[in-house]
mmCIF file of N, CA and C in Angstrom:
data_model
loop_
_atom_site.group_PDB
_atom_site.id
_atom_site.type_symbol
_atom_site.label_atom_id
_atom_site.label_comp_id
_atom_site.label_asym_id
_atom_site.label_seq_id
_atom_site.Cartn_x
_atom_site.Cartn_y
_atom_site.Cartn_z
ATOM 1 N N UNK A 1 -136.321 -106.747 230.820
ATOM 2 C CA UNK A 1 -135.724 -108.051 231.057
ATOM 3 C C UNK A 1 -136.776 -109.034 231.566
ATOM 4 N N UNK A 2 -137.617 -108.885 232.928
ATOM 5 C CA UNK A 2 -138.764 -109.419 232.674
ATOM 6 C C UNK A 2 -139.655 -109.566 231.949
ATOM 7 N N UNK A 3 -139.888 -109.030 231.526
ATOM 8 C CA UNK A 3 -141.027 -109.022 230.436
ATOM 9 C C UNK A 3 -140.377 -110.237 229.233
ATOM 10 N N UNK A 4 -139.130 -110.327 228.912
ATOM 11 C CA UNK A 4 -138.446 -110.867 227.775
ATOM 12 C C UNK A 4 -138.530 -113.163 228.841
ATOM 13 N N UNK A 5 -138.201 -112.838 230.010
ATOM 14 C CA UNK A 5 -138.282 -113.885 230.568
ATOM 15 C C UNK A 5 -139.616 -114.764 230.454
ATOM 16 N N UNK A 6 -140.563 -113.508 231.006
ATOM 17 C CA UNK A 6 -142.219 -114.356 230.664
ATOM 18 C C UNK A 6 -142.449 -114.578 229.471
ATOM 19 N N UNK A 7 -141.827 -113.665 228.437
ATOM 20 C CA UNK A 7 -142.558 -114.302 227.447
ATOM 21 C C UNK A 7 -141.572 -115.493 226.937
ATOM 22 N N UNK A 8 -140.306 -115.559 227.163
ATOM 23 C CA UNK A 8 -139.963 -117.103 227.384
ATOM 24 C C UNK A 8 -140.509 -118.173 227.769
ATOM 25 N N UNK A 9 -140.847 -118.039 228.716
ATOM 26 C CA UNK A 9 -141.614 -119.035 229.692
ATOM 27 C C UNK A 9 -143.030 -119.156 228.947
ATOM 28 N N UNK A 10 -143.828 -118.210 228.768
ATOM 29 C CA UNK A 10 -145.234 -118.612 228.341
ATOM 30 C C UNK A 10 -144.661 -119.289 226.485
ATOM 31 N N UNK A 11 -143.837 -119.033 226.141
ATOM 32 C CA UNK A 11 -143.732 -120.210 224.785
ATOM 33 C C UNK A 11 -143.121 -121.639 225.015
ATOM 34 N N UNK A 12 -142.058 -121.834 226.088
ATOM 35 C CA UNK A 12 -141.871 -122.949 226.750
ATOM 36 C C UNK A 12 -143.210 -123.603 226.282
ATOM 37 N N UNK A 13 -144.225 -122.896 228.256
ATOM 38 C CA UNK A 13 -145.014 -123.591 228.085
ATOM 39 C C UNK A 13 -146.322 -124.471 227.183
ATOM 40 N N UNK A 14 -146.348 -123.445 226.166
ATOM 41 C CA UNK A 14 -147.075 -123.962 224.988
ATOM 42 C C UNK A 14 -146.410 -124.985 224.090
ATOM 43 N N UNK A 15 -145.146 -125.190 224.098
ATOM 44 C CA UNK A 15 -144.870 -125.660 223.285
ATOM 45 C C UNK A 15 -144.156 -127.128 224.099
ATOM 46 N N UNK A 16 -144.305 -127.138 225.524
ATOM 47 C CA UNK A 16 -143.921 -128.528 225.604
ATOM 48 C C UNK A 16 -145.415 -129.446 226.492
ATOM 49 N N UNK A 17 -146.112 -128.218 226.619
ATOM 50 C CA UNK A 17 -147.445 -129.050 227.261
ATOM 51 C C UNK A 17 -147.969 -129.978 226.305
ATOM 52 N N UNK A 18 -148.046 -129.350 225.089
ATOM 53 C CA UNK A 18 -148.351 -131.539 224.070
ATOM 54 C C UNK A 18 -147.433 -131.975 224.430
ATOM 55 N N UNK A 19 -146.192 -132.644 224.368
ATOM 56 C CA UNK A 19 -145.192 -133.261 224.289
ATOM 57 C C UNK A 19 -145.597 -134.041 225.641
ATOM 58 N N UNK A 20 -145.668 -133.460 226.794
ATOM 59 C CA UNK A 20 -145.813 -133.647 228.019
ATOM 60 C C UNK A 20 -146.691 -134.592 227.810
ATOM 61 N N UNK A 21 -147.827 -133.744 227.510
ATOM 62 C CA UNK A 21 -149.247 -134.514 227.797
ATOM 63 C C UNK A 21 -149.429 -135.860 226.661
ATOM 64 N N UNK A 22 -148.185 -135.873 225.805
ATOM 65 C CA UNK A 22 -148.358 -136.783 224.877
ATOM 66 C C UNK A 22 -147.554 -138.153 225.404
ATOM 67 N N UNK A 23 -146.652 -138.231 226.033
ATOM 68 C CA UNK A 23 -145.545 -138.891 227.102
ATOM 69 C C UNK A 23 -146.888 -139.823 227.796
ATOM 70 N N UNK A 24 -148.020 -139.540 228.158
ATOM 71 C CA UNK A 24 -148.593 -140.440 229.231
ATOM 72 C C UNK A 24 -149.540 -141.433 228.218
ATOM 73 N N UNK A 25 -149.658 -141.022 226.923
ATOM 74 C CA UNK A 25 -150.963 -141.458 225.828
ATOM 75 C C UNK A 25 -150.409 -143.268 225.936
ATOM 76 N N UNK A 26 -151.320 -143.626 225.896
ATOM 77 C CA UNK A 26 -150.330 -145.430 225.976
ATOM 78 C C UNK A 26 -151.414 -145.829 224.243
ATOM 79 N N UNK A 27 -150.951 -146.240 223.330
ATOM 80 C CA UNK A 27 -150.873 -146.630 222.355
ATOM 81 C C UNK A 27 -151.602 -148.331 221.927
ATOM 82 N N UNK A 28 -152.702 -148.410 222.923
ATOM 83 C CA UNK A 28 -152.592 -149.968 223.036
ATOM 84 C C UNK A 28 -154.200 -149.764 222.578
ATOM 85 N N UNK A 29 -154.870 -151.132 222.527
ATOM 86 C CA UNK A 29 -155.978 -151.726 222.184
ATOM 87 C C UNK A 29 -156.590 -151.536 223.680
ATOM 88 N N UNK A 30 -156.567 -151.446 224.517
ATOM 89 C CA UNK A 30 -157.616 -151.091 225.712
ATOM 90 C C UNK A 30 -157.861 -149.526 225.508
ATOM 91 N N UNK A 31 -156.432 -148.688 225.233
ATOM 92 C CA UNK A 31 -156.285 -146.914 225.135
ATOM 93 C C UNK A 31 -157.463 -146.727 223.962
ATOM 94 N N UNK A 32 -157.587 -147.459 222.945
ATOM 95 C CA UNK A 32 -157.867 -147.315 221.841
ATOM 96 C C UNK A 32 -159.408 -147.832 222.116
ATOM 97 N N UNK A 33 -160.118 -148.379 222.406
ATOM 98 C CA UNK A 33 -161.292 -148.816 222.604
ATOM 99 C C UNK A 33 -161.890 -147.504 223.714
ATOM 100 N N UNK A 34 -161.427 -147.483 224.941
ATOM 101 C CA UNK A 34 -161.763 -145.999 225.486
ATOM 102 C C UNK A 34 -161.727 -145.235 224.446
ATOM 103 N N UNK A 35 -161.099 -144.739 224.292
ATOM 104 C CA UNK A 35 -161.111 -143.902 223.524
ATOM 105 C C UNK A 35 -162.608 -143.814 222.164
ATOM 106 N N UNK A 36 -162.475 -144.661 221.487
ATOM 107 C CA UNK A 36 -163.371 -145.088 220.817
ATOM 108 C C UNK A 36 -164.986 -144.893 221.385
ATOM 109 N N UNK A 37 -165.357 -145.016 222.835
ATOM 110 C CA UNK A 37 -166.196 -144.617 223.331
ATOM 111 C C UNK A 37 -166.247 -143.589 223.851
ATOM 112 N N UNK A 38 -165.933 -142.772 224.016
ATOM 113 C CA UNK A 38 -165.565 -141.351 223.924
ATOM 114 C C UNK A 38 -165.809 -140.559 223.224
ATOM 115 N N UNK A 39 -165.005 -141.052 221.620
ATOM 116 C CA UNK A 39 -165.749 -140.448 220.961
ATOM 117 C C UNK A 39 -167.062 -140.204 220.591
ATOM 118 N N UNK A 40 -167.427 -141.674 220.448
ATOM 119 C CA UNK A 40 -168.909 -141.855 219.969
ATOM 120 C C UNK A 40 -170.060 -141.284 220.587
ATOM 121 N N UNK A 41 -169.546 -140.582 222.359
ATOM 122 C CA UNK A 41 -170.306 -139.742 223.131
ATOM 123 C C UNK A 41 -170.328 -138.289 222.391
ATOM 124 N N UNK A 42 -169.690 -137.780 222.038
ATOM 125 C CA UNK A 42 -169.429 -136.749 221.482
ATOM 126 C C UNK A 42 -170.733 -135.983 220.190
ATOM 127 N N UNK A 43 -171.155 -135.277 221.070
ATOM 128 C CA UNK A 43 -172.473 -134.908 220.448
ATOM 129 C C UNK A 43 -172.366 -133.560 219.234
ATOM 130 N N UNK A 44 -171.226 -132.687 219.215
ATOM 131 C CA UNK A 44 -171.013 -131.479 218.658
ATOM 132 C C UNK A 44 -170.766 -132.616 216.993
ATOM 133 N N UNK A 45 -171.475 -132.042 215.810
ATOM 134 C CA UNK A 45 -171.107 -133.132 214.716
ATOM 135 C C UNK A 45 -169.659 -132.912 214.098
ATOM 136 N N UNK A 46 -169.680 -131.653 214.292
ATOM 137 C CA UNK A 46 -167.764 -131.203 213.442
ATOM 138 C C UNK A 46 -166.883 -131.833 214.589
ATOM 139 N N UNK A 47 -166.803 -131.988 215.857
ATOM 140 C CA UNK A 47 -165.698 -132.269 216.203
ATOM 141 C C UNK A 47 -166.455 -134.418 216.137
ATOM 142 N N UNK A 48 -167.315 -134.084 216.304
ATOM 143 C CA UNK A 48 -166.898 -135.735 216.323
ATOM 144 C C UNK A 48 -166.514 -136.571 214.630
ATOM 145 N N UNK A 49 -166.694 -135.229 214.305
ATOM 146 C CA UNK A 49 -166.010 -136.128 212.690
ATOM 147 C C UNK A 49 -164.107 -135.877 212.781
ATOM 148 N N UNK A 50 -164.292 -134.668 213.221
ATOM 149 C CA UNK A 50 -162.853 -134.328 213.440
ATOM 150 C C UNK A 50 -162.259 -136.022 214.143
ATOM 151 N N UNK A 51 -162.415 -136.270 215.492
ATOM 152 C CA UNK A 51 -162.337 -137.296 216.344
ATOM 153 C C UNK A 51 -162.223 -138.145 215.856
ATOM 154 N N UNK A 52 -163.395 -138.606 214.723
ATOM 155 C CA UNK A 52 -163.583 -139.984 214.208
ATOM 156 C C UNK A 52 -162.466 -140.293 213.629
ATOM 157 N N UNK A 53 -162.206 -139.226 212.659
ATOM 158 C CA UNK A 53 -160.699 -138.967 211.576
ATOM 159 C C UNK A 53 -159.559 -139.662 212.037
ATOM 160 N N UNK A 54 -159.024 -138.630 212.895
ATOM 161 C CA UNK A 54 -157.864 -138.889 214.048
ATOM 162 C C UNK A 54 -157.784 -140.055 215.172
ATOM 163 N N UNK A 55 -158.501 -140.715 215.032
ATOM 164 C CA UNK A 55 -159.512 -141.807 215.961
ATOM 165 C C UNK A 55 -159.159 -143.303 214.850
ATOM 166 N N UNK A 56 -159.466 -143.213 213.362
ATOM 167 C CA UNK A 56 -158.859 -144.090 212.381
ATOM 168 C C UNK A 56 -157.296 -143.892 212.116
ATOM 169 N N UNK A 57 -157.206 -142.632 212.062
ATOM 170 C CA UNK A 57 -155.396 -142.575 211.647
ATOM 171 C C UNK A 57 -154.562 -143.297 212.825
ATOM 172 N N UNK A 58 -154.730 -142.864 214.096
ATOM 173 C CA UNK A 58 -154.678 -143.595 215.217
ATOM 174 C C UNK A 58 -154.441 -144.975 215.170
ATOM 175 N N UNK A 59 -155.431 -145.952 214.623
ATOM 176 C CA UNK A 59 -155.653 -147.345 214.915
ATOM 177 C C UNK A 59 -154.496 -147.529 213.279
ATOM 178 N N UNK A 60 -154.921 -146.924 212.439
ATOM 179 C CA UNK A 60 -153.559 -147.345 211.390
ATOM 180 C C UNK A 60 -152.490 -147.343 211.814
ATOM 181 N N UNK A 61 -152.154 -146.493 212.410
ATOM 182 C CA UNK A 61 -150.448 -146.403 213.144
ATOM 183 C C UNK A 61 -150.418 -147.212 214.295
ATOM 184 N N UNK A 62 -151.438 -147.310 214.848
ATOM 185 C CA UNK A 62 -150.923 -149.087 215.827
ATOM 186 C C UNK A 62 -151.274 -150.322 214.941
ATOM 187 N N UNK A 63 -151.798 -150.296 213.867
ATOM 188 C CA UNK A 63 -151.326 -151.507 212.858
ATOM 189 C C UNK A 63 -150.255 -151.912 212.444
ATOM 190 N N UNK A 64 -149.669 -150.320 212.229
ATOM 191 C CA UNK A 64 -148.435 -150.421 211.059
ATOM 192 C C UNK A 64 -146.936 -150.283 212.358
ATOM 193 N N UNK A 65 -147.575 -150.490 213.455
ATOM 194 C CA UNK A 65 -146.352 -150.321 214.696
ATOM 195 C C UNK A 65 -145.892 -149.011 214.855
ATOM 196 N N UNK A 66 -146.746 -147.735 214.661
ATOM 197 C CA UNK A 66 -145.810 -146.741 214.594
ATOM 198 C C UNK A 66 -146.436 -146.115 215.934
ATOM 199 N N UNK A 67 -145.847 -146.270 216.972
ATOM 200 C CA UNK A 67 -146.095 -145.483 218.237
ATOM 201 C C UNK A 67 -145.946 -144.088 218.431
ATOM 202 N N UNK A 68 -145.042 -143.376 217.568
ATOM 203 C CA UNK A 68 -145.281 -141.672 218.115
ATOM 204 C C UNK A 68 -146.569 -141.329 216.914
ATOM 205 N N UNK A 69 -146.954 -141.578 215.837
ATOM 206 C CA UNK A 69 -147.849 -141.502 215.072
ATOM 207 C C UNK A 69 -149.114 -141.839 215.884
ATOM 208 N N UNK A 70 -148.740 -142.886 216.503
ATOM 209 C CA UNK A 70 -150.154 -143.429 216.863
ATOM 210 C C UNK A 70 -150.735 -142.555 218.328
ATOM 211 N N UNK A 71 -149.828 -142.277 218.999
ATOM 212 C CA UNK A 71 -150.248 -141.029 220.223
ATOM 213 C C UNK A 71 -150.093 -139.845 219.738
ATOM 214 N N UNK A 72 -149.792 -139.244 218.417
ATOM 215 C CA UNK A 72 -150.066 -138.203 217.809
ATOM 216 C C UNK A 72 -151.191 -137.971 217.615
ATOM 217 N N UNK A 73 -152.367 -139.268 216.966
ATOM 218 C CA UNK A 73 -153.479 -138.950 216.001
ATOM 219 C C UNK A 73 -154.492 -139.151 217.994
ATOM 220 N N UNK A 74 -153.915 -139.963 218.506
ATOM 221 C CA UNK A 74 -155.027 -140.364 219.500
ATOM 222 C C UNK A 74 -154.871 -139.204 220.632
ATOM 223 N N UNK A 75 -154.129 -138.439 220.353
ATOM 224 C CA UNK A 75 -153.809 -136.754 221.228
ATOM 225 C C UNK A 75 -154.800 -135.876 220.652
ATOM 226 N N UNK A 76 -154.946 -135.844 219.029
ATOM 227 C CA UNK A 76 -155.484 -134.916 218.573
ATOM 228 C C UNK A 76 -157.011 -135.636 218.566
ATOM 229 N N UNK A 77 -157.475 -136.643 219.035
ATOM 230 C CA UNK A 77 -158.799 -136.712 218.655
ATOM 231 C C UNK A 77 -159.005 -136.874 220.151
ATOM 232 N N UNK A 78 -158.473 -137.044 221.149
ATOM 233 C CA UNK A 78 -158.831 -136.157 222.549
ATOM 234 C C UNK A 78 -159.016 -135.028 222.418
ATOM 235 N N UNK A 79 -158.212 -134.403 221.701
ATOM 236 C CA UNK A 79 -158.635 -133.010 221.584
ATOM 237 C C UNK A 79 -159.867 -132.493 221.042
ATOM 238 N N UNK A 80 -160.367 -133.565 220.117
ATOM 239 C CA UNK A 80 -161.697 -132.875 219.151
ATOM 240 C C UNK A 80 -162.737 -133.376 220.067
ATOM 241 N N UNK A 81 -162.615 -134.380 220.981
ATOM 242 C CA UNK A 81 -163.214 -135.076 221.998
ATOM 243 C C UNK A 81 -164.016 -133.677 222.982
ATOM 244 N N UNK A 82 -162.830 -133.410 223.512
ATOM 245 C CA UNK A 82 -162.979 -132.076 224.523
ATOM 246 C C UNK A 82 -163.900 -131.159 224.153
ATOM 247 N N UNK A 83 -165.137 -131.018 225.270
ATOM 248 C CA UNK A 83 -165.730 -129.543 224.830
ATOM 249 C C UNK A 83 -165.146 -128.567 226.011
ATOM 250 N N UNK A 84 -164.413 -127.318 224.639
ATOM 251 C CA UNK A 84 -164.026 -126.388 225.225
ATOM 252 C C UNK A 84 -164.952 -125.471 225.972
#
């Protein structure tokens, strides 16, 4: 029965820590310029292309007004941002 609880809990947690961590992303032209320098620090070449990617899809979806799109792509190019 424990064992069945944790592993409840440890898929919870995987599966609402984006969501969470996606709730604080603010979608704007200041978020988006940080960001933008951030990337461009980013010295590993695969993730900063990764970044760059998700970093343009990003700024399309705050063109086109689409706010969960647009903290979708700017979540995942924090992510390519990050050295693990």
């Amino acid at each position: 029965m424990l064992n069945k609880v944790l592993v409840a809990a440890a898929i919870f947690t995987a599966v609402a820590s984006p969501v969470f961590a996606q709730a604080d992303i603010t979608c704007d032209q200041a978020a988006m310029a940080k960001l933008e320098t951030d990337v461009s620090q980013v010295t590993d070449s695969a993730r900063k292309e990764l970044a760059q990617k998700e970093l343009a899809m990003a700024k399309e979806a705050m063109a086109a007004n689409d706010q969960d799109k647009c903290k979708t792509h700017m979540s995942n190019a924090m992510k390519g941002n990050d050295p693990m």
